[in-house]
mmCIF file of N, CA and C and ligand atoms in Angstrom:
data_model
loop_
_atom_site.group_PDB
_atom_site.id
_atom_site.type_symbol
_atom_site.label_atom_id
_atom_site.label_comp_id
_atom_site.label_asym_id
_atom_site.label_seq_id
_atom_site.Cartn_x
_atom_site.Cartn_y
_atom_site.Cartn_z
ATOM 1 N N MET J 26 -17.502 10.082 29.577
ATOM 2 C CA MET J 26 -16.496 9.622 28.579
ATOM 3 C C MET J 26 -15.926 10.843 27.872
ATOM 4 N N SER J 27 -14.654 11.109 28.086
ATOM 5 C CA SER J 27 -14.075 12.360 27.611
ATOM 6 C C SER J 27 -14.003 12.445 26.085
ATOM 7 N N ASP J 28 -13.920 11.292 25.403
ATOM 8 C CA ASP J 28 -13.783 11.356 23.944
ATOM 9 C C ASP J 28 -15.094 11.070 23.221
ATOM 10 N N CYS J 29 -16.218 11.135 23.949
ATOM 11 C CA CYS J 29 -17.514 10.809 23.333
ATOM 12 C C CYS J 29 -18.176 12.096 22.802
ATOM 13 N N LEU J 30 -18.565 12.056 21.526
ATOM 14 C CA LEU J 30 -19.190 13.219 20.885
ATOM 15 C C LEU J 30 -20.422 13.700 21.649
ATOM 16 N N PHE J 31 -21.304 12.772 22.024
ATOM 17 C CA PHE J 31 -22.545 13.202 22.671
ATOM 18 C C PHE J 31 -22.301 13.649 24.118
ATOM 19 N N CYS J 32 -21.308 13.069 24.806
ATOM 20 C CA CYS J 32 -20.944 13.600 26.129
ATOM 21 C C CYS J 32 -20.450 15.043 26.000
ATOM 22 N N LYS J 33 -19.736 15.334 24.913
ATOM 23 C CA LYS J 33 -19.262 16.709 24.686
ATOM 24 C C LYS J 33 -20.415 17.644 24.365
ATOM 25 N N ILE J 34 -21.450 17.125 23.710
ATOM 26 C CA ILE J 34 -22.643 17.937 23.454
ATOM 27 C C ILE J 34 -23.352 18.240 24.781
ATOM 28 N N ILE J 35 -23.466 17.245 25.650
ATOM 29 C CA ILE J 35 -24.113 17.452 26.955
ATOM 30 C C ILE J 35 -23.346 18.509 27.762
ATOM 31 N N SER J 36 -22.031 18.451 27.731
ATOM 32 C CA SER J 36 -21.229 19.394 28.538
ATOM 33 C C SER J 36 -21.192 20.782 27.909
ATOM 34 N N GLY J 37 -21.588 20.893 26.628
ATOM 35 C CA GLY J 37 -21.561 22.191 25.952
ATOM 36 C C GLY J 37 -20.266 22.450 25.196
ATOM 37 N N GLU J 38 -19.344 21.488 25.287
ATOM 38 C CA GLU J 38 -18.059 21.648 24.587
ATOM 39 C C GLU J 38 -18.272 21.684 23.064
ATOM 40 N N ILE J 39 -19.261 20.911 22.598
ATOM 41 C CA ILE J 39 -19.664 20.947 21.187
ATOM 42 C C ILE J 39 -21.080 21.522 21.155
ATOM 43 N N PRO J 40 -21.316 22.538 20.294
ATOM 44 C CA PRO J 40 -22.638 23.184 20.292
ATOM 45 C C PRO J 40 -23.739 22.283 19.729
ATOM 46 N N SER J 41 -24.953 22.532 20.168
ATOM 47 C CA SER J 41 -26.104 21.782 19.657
ATOM 48 C C SER J 41 -27.332 22.674 19.791
ATOM 49 N N THR J 42 -28.383 22.287 19.092
ATOM 50 C CA THR J 42 -29.657 23.003 19.205
ATOM 51 C C THR J 42 -30.532 22.226 20.178
ATOM 52 N N LYS J 43 -30.555 22.703 21.413
ATOM 53 C CA LYS J 43 -31.276 21.992 22.477
ATOM 54 C C LYS J 43 -32.785 22.119 22.287
ATOM 55 N N VAL J 44 -33.493 20.998 22.471
ATOM 56 C CA VAL J 44 -34.956 21.075 22.469
ATOM 57 C C VAL J 44 -35.541 20.706 23.838
ATOM 58 N N TYR J 45 -34.770 20.030 24.677
ATOM 59 C CA TYR J 45 -35.291 19.614 25.983
ATOM 60 C C TYR J 45 -34.104 19.243 26.879
ATOM 61 N N GLU J 46 -34.271 19.495 28.179
ATOM 62 C CA GLU J 46 -33.253 19.031 29.132
ATOM 63 C C GLU J 46 -33.896 18.855 30.497
ATOM 64 N N ASP J 47 -33.529 17.795 31.200
ATOM 65 C CA ASP J 47 -33.852 17.684 32.628
ATOM 66 C C ASP J 47 -32.631 17.092 33.320
ATOM 67 N N ASP J 48 -32.802 16.638 34.562
ATOM 68 C CA ASP J 48 -31.611 16.191 35.293
ATOM 69 C C ASP J 48 -30.985 14.919 34.705
ATOM 70 N N LEU J 49 -31.764 14.124 33.982
ATOM 71 C CA LEU J 49 -31.263 12.851 33.458
ATOM 72 C C LEU J 49 -31.094 12.807 31.946
ATOM 73 N N VAL J 50 -31.726 13.746 31.241
ATOM 74 C CA VAL J 50 -31.876 13.646 29.781
ATOM 75 C C VAL J 50 -31.481 14.954 29.097
ATOM 76 N N TYR J 51 -30.902 14.825 27.905
ATOM 77 C CA TYR J 51 -30.650 15.981 27.031
ATOM 78 C C TYR J 51 -31.193 15.623 25.649
ATOM 79 N N ALA J 52 -31.813 16.571 24.951
ATOM 80 C CA ALA J 52 -32.347 16.325 23.604
ATOM 81 C C ALA J 52 -32.021 17.500 22.711
ATOM 82 N N PHE J 53 -31.679 17.199 21.460
ATOM 83 C CA PHE J 53 -31.200 18.233 20.529
ATOM 84 C C PHE J 53 -31.522 17.806 19.100
ATOM 85 N N ARG J 54 -31.485 18.794 18.175
ATOM 86 C CA ARG J 54 -31.811 18.486 16.777
ATOM 87 C C ARG J 54 -30.644 17.774 16.096
ATOM 88 N N ASP J 55 -30.995 16.738 15.309
ATOM 89 C CA ASP J 55 -29.971 16.018 14.548
ATOM 90 C C ASP J 55 -29.361 16.963 13.513
ATOM 91 N N ILE J 56 -28.057 16.891 13.352
ATOM 92 C CA ILE J 56 -27.342 17.791 12.438
ATOM 93 C C ILE J 56 -27.645 17.462 10.969
ATOM 94 N N ASN J 57 -28.124 16.255 10.708
ATOM 95 C CA ASN J 57 -28.414 15.815 9.338
ATOM 96 C C ASN J 57 -29.819 15.215 9.306
ATOM 97 N N PRO J 58 -30.843 16.081 9.414
ATOM 98 C CA PRO J 58 -32.203 15.566 9.625
ATOM 99 C C PRO J 58 -32.723 14.703 8.479
ATOM 100 N N GLN J 59 -33.344 13.596 8.819
ATOM 101 C CA GLN J 59 -33.919 12.665 7.837
ATOM 102 C C GLN J 59 -35.401 12.943 7.596
ATOM 103 N N THR J 60 -36.006 13.705 8.476
ATOM 104 C CA THR J 60 -37.428 14.064 8.383
ATOM 105 C C THR J 60 -37.571 15.512 8.868
ATOM 106 N N PRO J 61 -38.707 16.171 8.603
ATOM 107 C CA PRO J 61 -38.848 17.577 9.032
ATOM 108 C C PRO J 61 -38.556 17.775 10.521
ATOM 109 N N VAL J 62 -38.976 16.828 11.342
ATOM 110 C CA VAL J 62 -38.587 16.836 12.763
ATOM 111 C C VAL J 62 -37.665 15.636 12.988
ATOM 112 N N HIS J 63 -36.444 15.917 13.461
ATOM 113 C CA HIS J 63 -35.498 14.826 13.767
ATOM 114 C C HIS J 63 -34.712 15.251 15.009
ATOM 115 N N VAL J 64 -35.100 14.671 16.127
ATOM 116 C CA VAL J 64 -34.522 15.025 17.432
ATOM 117 C C VAL J 64 -33.834 13.786 17.997
ATOM 118 N N LEU J 65 -32.707 14.001 18.659
ATOM 119 C CA LEU J 65 -31.999 12.927 19.358
ATOM 120 C C LEU J 65 -32.186 13.104 20.859
ATOM 121 N N VAL J 66 -32.617 12.050 21.531
ATOM 122 C CA VAL J 66 -32.828 12.067 22.983
ATOM 123 C C VAL J 66 -31.768 11.157 23.606
ATOM 124 N N ILE J 67 -30.977 11.715 24.523
ATOM 125 C CA ILE J 67 -29.872 10.928 25.092
ATOM 126 C C ILE J 67 -29.868 11.023 26.625
ATOM 127 N N PRO J 68 -29.464 9.923 27.266
ATOM 128 C CA PRO J 68 -29.266 10.008 28.723
ATOM 129 C C PRO J 68 -27.983 10.783 29.007
ATOM 130 N N LYS J 69 -27.975 11.559 30.100
ATOM 131 C CA LYS J 69 -26.756 12.286 30.460
ATOM 132 C C LYS J 69 -25.656 11.327 30.919
ATOM 133 N N LYS J 70 -26.079 10.185 31.464
ATOM 134 C CA LYS J 70 -25.105 9.155 31.844
ATOM 135 C C LYS J 70 -24.673 8.409 30.580
ATOM 136 N N HIS J 71 -23.388 8.134 30.458
ATOM 137 C CA HIS J 71 -22.889 7.504 29.231
ATOM 138 C C HIS J 71 -23.112 5.989 29.227
ATOM 139 N N PHE J 72 -23.830 5.505 28.198
ATOM 140 C CA PHE J 72 -23.851 4.072 27.847
ATOM 141 C C PHE J 72 -23.648 4.019 26.348
ATOM 142 N N ALA J 73 -23.017 2.971 25.862
ATOM 143 C CA ALA J 73 -22.743 2.897 24.424
ATOM 144 C C ALA J 73 -24.028 2.672 23.624
ATOM 145 N N SER J 74 -24.917 1.841 24.160
ATOM 146 C CA SER J 74 -26.129 1.488 23.393
ATOM 147 C C SER J 74 -27.099 0.735 24.306
ATOM 148 N N ILE J 75 -28.232 0.353 23.749
ATOM 149 C CA ILE J 75 -29.200 -0.480 24.476
ATOM 150 C C ILE J 75 -28.527 -1.764 24.963
ATOM 151 N N ASP J 76 -27.544 -2.218 24.219
ATOM 152 C CA ASP J 76 -26.852 -3.451 24.584
ATOM 153 C C ASP J 76 -26.118 -3.352 25.918
ATOM 154 N N GLU J 77 -25.896 -2.142 26.401
ATOM 155 C CA GLU J 77 -25.141 -1.955 27.660
ATOM 156 C C GLU J 77 -26.035 -1.656 28.857
ATOM 157 N N ILE J 78 -27.360 -1.504 28.640
ATOM 158 C CA ILE J 78 -28.163 -1.063 29.771
ATOM 159 C C ILE J 78 -28.521 -2.216 30.704
ATOM 160 N N ASP J 79 -28.778 -1.830 31.927
ATOM 161 C CA ASP J 79 -29.004 -2.773 33.008
ATOM 162 C C ASP J 79 -30.089 -2.185 33.906
ATOM 163 N N ARG J 80 -30.505 -2.927 34.936
ATOM 164 C CA ARG J 80 -31.527 -2.384 35.839
ATOM 165 C C ARG J 80 -31.097 -1.086 36.482
ATOM 166 N N ALA J 81 -29.786 -0.940 36.654
ATOM 167 C CA ALA J 81 -29.272 0.285 37.269
ATOM 168 C C ALA J 81 -29.629 1.517 36.446
ATOM 169 N N GLU J 82 -29.935 1.304 35.183
ATOM 170 C CA GLU J 82 -30.238 2.425 34.294
ATOM 171 C C GLU J 82 -31.735 2.605 34.059
ATOM 172 N N ASP J 83 -32.583 1.915 34.816
ATOM 173 C CA ASP J 83 -34.034 2.016 34.602
ATOM 174 C C ASP J 83 -34.520 3.470 34.620
ATOM 175 N N ARG J 84 -34.010 4.249 35.547
ATOM 176 C CA ARG J 84 -34.469 5.646 35.650
ATOM 177 C C ARG J 84 -34.105 6.435 34.401
ATOM 178 N N GLU J 85 -32.891 6.252 33.925
ATOM 179 C CA GLU J 85 -32.435 6.986 32.741
ATOM 180 C C GLU J 85 -33.269 6.612 31.505
ATOM 181 N N ILE J 86 -33.557 5.333 31.363
ATOM 182 C CA ILE J 86 -34.299 4.886 30.174
ATOM 183 C C ILE J 86 -35.743 5.393 30.245
ATOM 184 N N ALA J 87 -36.350 5.272 31.415
ATOM 185 C CA ALA J 87 -37.717 5.775 31.570
ATOM 186 C C ALA J 87 -37.757 7.281 31.315
ATOM 187 N N ALA J 88 -36.753 7.998 31.791
ATOM 188 C CA ALA J 88 -36.717 9.446 31.598
ATOM 189 C C ALA J 88 -36.568 9.795 30.114
ATOM 190 N N CYS J 89 -35.775 9.013 29.388
ATOM 191 C CA CYS J 89 -35.625 9.256 27.939
ATOM 192 C C CYS J 89 -36.973 9.076 27.250
ATOM 193 N N LEU J 90 -37.690 8.017 27.577
ATOM 194 C CA LEU J 90 -38.953 7.747 26.875
ATOM 195 C C LEU J 90 -40.025 8.760 27.272
ATOM 196 N N ARG J 91 -39.995 9.212 28.512
ATOM 197 C CA ARG J 91 -40.929 10.259 28.918
ATOM 198 C C ARG J 91 -40.604 11.563 28.171
ATOM 199 N N ALA J 92 -39.319 11.822 27.967
ATOM 200 C CA ALA J 92 -38.917 13.015 27.208
ATOM 201 C C ALA J 92 -39.375 12.899 25.756
ATOM 202 N N VAL J 93 -39.310 11.688 25.188
ATOM 203 C CA VAL J 93 -39.786 11.489 23.811
ATOM 204 C C VAL J 93 -41.237 11.954 23.695
ATOM 205 N N ARG J 94 -42.046 11.545 24.633
ATOM 206 C CA ARG J 94 -43.463 11.911 24.590
ATOM 207 C C ARG J 94 -43.658 13.423 24.717
ATOM 208 N N LEU J 95 -42.939 14.042 25.637
ATOM 209 C CA LEU J 95 -43.042 15.500 25.804
ATOM 210 C C LEU J 95 -42.607 16.241 24.539
ATOM 211 N N ILE J 96 -41.503 15.797 23.965
ATOM 212 C CA ILE J 96 -40.966 16.466 22.769
ATOM 213 C C ILE J 96 -41.931 16.287 21.599
ATOM 214 N N ALA J 97 -42.478 15.074 21.437
ATOM 215 C CA ALA J 97 -43.422 14.823 20.332
ATOM 216 C C ALA J 97 -44.611 15.777 20.419
ATOM 217 N N ARG J 98 -45.100 16.010 21.618
ATOM 218 C CA ARG J 98 -46.223 16.951 21.784
ATOM 219 C C ARG J 98 -45.778 18.373 21.462
ATOM 220 N N HIS J 99 -44.609 18.729 21.955
ATOM 221 C CA HIS J 99 -44.110 20.083 21.738
ATOM 222 C C HIS J 99 -43.844 20.356 20.266
ATOM 223 N N GLU J 100 -43.437 19.314 19.531
ATOM 224 C CA GLU J 100 -43.114 19.453 18.095
ATOM 225 C C GLU J 100 -44.353 19.211 17.213
ATOM 226 N N ASN J 101 -45.521 19.090 17.836
ATOM 227 C CA ASN J 101 -46.796 18.937 17.110
ATOM 228 C C ASN J 101 -46.841 17.683 16.240
ATOM 229 N N LEU J 102 -46.386 16.576 16.783
ATOM 230 C CA LEU J 102 -46.370 15.325 16.025
ATOM 231 C C LEU J 102 -47.612 14.486 16.328
ATOM 232 N N GLU J 103 -48.764 15.157 16.383
ATOM 233 C CA GLU J 103 -49.984 14.432 16.762
ATOM 234 C C GLU J 103 -50.387 13.383 15.729
ATOM 235 N N LYS J 104 -49.870 13.492 14.489
ATOM 236 C CA LYS J 104 -50.202 12.479 13.475
ATOM 237 C C LYS J 104 -49.287 11.256 13.571
ATOM 238 N N GLY J 105 -48.315 11.299 14.452
ATOM 239 C CA GLY J 105 -47.466 10.135 14.666
ATOM 240 C C GLY J 105 -45.991 10.441 14.487
ATOM 241 N N TYR J 106 -45.202 9.519 14.920
ATOM 242 C CA TYR J 106 -43.731 9.659 14.830
ATOM 243 C C TYR J 106 -43.102 8.302 15.033
ATOM 244 N N ARG J 107 -41.845 8.208 14.675
ATOM 245 C CA ARG J 107 -41.101 6.951 14.818
ATOM 246 C C ARG J 107 -39.969 7.167 15.806
ATOM 247 N N VAL J 108 -39.730 6.182 16.670
ATOM 248 C CA VAL J 108 -38.626 6.240 17.636
ATOM 249 C C VAL J 108 -37.673 5.093 17.302
ATOM 250 N N ILE J 109 -36.409 5.435 17.059
ATOM 251 C CA ILE J 109 -35.428 4.425 16.633
ATOM 252 C C ILE J 109 -34.188 4.546 17.508
ATOM 253 N N SER J 110 -33.646 3.411 17.934
ATOM 254 C CA SER J 110 -32.334 3.413 18.584
ATOM 255 C C SER J 110 -31.469 2.376 17.879
ATOM 256 N N ASN J 111 -30.544 2.841 17.059
ATOM 257 C CA ASN J 111 -29.639 1.927 16.374
ATOM 258 C C ASN J 111 -28.660 1.361 17.388
ATOM 259 N N CYS J 112 -28.439 0.060 17.304
ATOM 260 C CA CYS J 112 -27.609 -0.636 18.289
ATOM 261 C C CYS J 112 -26.607 -1.530 17.565
ATOM 262 N N GLY J 113 -25.356 -1.080 17.521
ATOM 263 C CA GLY J 113 -24.302 -1.916 16.962
ATOM 264 C C GLY J 113 -24.143 -1.798 15.457
ATOM 265 N N PRO J 114 -23.128 -2.488 14.932
ATOM 266 C CA PRO J 114 -22.749 -2.309 13.530
ATOM 267 C C PRO J 114 -23.815 -2.719 12.512
ATOM 268 N N ASP J 115 -24.556 -3.792 12.753
ATOM 269 C CA ASP J 115 -25.575 -4.191 11.778
ATOM 270 C C ASP J 115 -26.660 -3.119 11.650
ATOM 271 N N ALA J 116 -26.874 -2.361 12.714
ATOM 272 C CA ALA J 116 -27.880 -1.294 12.681
ATOM 273 C C ALA J 116 -27.265 0.041 12.256
ATOM 274 N N CYS J 117 -25.958 0.034 11.915
ATOM 275 C CA CYS J 117 -25.257 1.253 11.470
ATOM 276 C C CYS J 117 -25.220 2.326 12.547
ATOM 277 N N GLN J 118 -25.100 1.912 13.811
ATOM 278 C CA GLN J 118 -24.922 2.914 14.873
ATOM 279 C C GLN J 118 -23.601 3.631 14.635
ATOM 280 N N SER J 119 -23.631 4.960 14.560
ATOM 281 C CA SER J 119 -22.398 5.705 14.260
ATOM 282 C C SER J 119 -21.845 6.459 15.467
ATOM 283 N N VAL J 120 -22.676 6.700 16.479
ATOM 284 C CA VAL J 120 -22.200 7.382 17.689
ATOM 285 C C VAL J 120 -22.463 6.465 18.885
ATOM 286 N N PRO J 121 -21.393 5.991 19.554
ATOM 287 C CA PRO J 121 -21.562 5.014 20.640
ATOM 288 C C PRO J 121 -21.934 5.650 21.980
ATOM 289 N N HIS J 122 -23.003 6.448 21.985
ATOM 290 C CA HIS J 122 -23.638 6.940 23.215
ATOM 291 C C HIS J 122 -25.134 6.732 22.964
ATOM 292 N N LEU J 123 -25.777 5.953 23.817
ATOM 293 C CA LEU J 123 -27.185 5.600 23.599
ATOM 294 C C LEU J 123 -28.014 6.819 23.198
ATOM 295 N N HIS J 124 -28.791 6.669 22.124
ATOM 296 C CA HIS J 124 -29.665 7.766 21.697
ATOM 297 C C HIS J 124 -30.906 7.206 21.046
ATOM 298 N N PHE J 125 -31.991 7.941 21.234
ATOM 299 C CA PHE J 125 -33.261 7.625 20.593
ATOM 300 C C PHE J 125 -33.534 8.708 19.561
ATOM 301 N N HIS J 126 -33.680 8.289 18.304
ATOM 302 C CA HIS J 126 -34.077 9.237 17.255
ATOM 303 C C HIS J 126 -35.596 9.405 17.338
ATOM 304 N N ILE J 127 -36.075 10.637 17.325
ATOM 305 C CA ILE J 127 -37.501 10.914 17.095
ATOM 306 C C ILE J 127 -37.613 11.450 15.674
ATOM 307 N N LEU J 128 -38.351 10.729 14.835
ATOM 308 C CA LEU J 128 -38.529 11.114 13.435
ATOM 309 C C LEU J 128 -40.003 11.396 13.207
ATOM 310 N N GLY J 129 -40.296 12.549 12.600
ATOM 311 C CA GLY J 129 -41.701 12.861 12.346
ATOM 312 C C GLY J 129 -41.851 14.090 11.474
ATOM 313 N N GLY J 130 -43.101 14.455 11.253
ATOM 314 C CA GLY J 130 -43.404 15.635 10.459
ATOM 315 C C GLY J 130 -43.785 15.314 9.026
ATOM 316 N N ARG J 131 -43.742 14.056 8.656
ATOM 317 C CA ARG J 131 -44.241 13.625 7.347
ATOM 318 C C ARG J 131 -44.593 12.140 7.427
ATOM 319 N N LYS J 132 -45.383 11.672 6.442
ATOM 320 C CA LYS J 132 -45.705 10.240 6.374
ATOM 321 C C LYS J 132 -44.433 9.467 6.021
ATOM 322 N N MET J 133 -44.164 8.418 6.796
ATOM 323 C CA MET J 133 -42.948 7.640 6.557
ATOM 324 C C MET J 133 -43.236 6.345 5.835
ATOM 325 N N SER J 134 -42.177 5.746 5.330
ATOM 326 C CA SER J 134 -42.281 4.467 4.631
ATOM 327 C C SER J 134 -42.838 3.393 5.564
ATOM 328 N N ASP J 135 -43.579 2.427 5.002
ATOM 329 C CA ASP J 135 -44.003 1.309 5.841
ATOM 330 C C ASP J 135 -42.908 0.239 5.927
ATOM 331 N N GLN J 136 -41.789 0.479 5.260
ATOM 332 C CA GLN J 136 -40.621 -0.418 5.387
ATOM 333 C C GLN J 136 -39.762 0.096 6.531
ATOM 334 N N MET J 137 -39.415 -0.744 7.457
ATOM 335 C CA MET J 137 -38.648 -0.271 8.602
ATOM 336 C C MET J 137 -37.151 -0.326 8.334
ATOM 337 N N ALA J 138 -36.721 -1.156 7.439
ATOM 338 C CA ALA J 138 -35.274 -1.299 7.205
ATOM 339 C C ALA J 138 -34.992 -1.728 5.775
HETATM 340 P P1 LIG M 2 -26.722 6.742 14.705
HETATM 341 O O1 LIG M 2 -26.258 6.552 13.274
HETATM 342 O O2 LIG M 2 -27.998 6.027 15.042
HETATM 343 O O3 LIG M 2 -25.597 6.436 15.670
HETATM 344 O O4 LIG M 2 -27.089 8.274 14.825
HETATM 345 C C1 LIG M 2 -26.167 9.271 15.076
HETATM 346 C C2 LIG M 2 -26.820 10.559 14.672
HETATM 347 O O5 LIG M 2 -26.060 11.630 15.200
HETATM 348 C C3 LIG M 2 -26.873 10.790 13.132
HETATM 349 O O6 LIG M 2 -28.222 10.908 12.732
HETATM 350 C C4 LIG M 2 -26.083 12.078 12.941
HETATM 351 O O7 LIG M 2 -26.622 12.925 11.946
HETATM 352 C C5 LIG M 2 -26.166 12.707 14.332
HETATM 353 N N1 LIG M 2 -25.064 13.610 14.656
HETATM 354 C C6 LIG M 2 -23.738 13.401 14.504
HETATM 355 N N2 LIG M 2 -23.033 14.459 14.946
HETATM 356 C C7 LIG M 2 -23.948 15.367 15.397
HETATM 357 C C8 LIG M 2 -23.838 16.662 15.979
HETATM 358 N N3 LIG M 2 -22.665 17.254 16.204
HETATM 359 N N4 LIG M 2 -24.992 17.316 16.298
HETATM 360 C C9 LIG M 2 -26.199 16.742 16.085
HETATM 361 N N5 LIG M 2 -26.355 15.500 15.551
HETATM 362 C C10 LIG M 2 -25.248 14.824 15.212
HETATM 363 ZN ZN1 LIG M 3 -21.083 9.658 25.872
#
């Protein structure tokens, strides 16, 4: 998607602080971190959100979640972390390219929303 912010980050057109990359996944630090560790994990293939995924995307989704685990270990989140994917307007999704937030590095609220 030529006008998608995260597709431009994957292509390098917009700079980012990369933390992980493989053939299916790209991960980078959130520009406005909500916790000491705040990483975004995205599939290289463009989907707007979880609402758009299908069986055809099983590999991409599995690769994203496997990357979450690798990144959590690399970022020393052994005390735990939260994984969030905002989907649609009620969830305040602001970038329409599927992404998983990894939040960690401090004790978080027991309120999820
Ligand atoms: P969401 O609100 O769930 O769609 O999350 C989008 C996230 O993208 C927010 O946490 C933003 O801070 C983050 N973000 C927006 N632009 C950039 C950028 N250029 N580099 C890194 N993170 C970004
Ligand atoms: Zn995109």
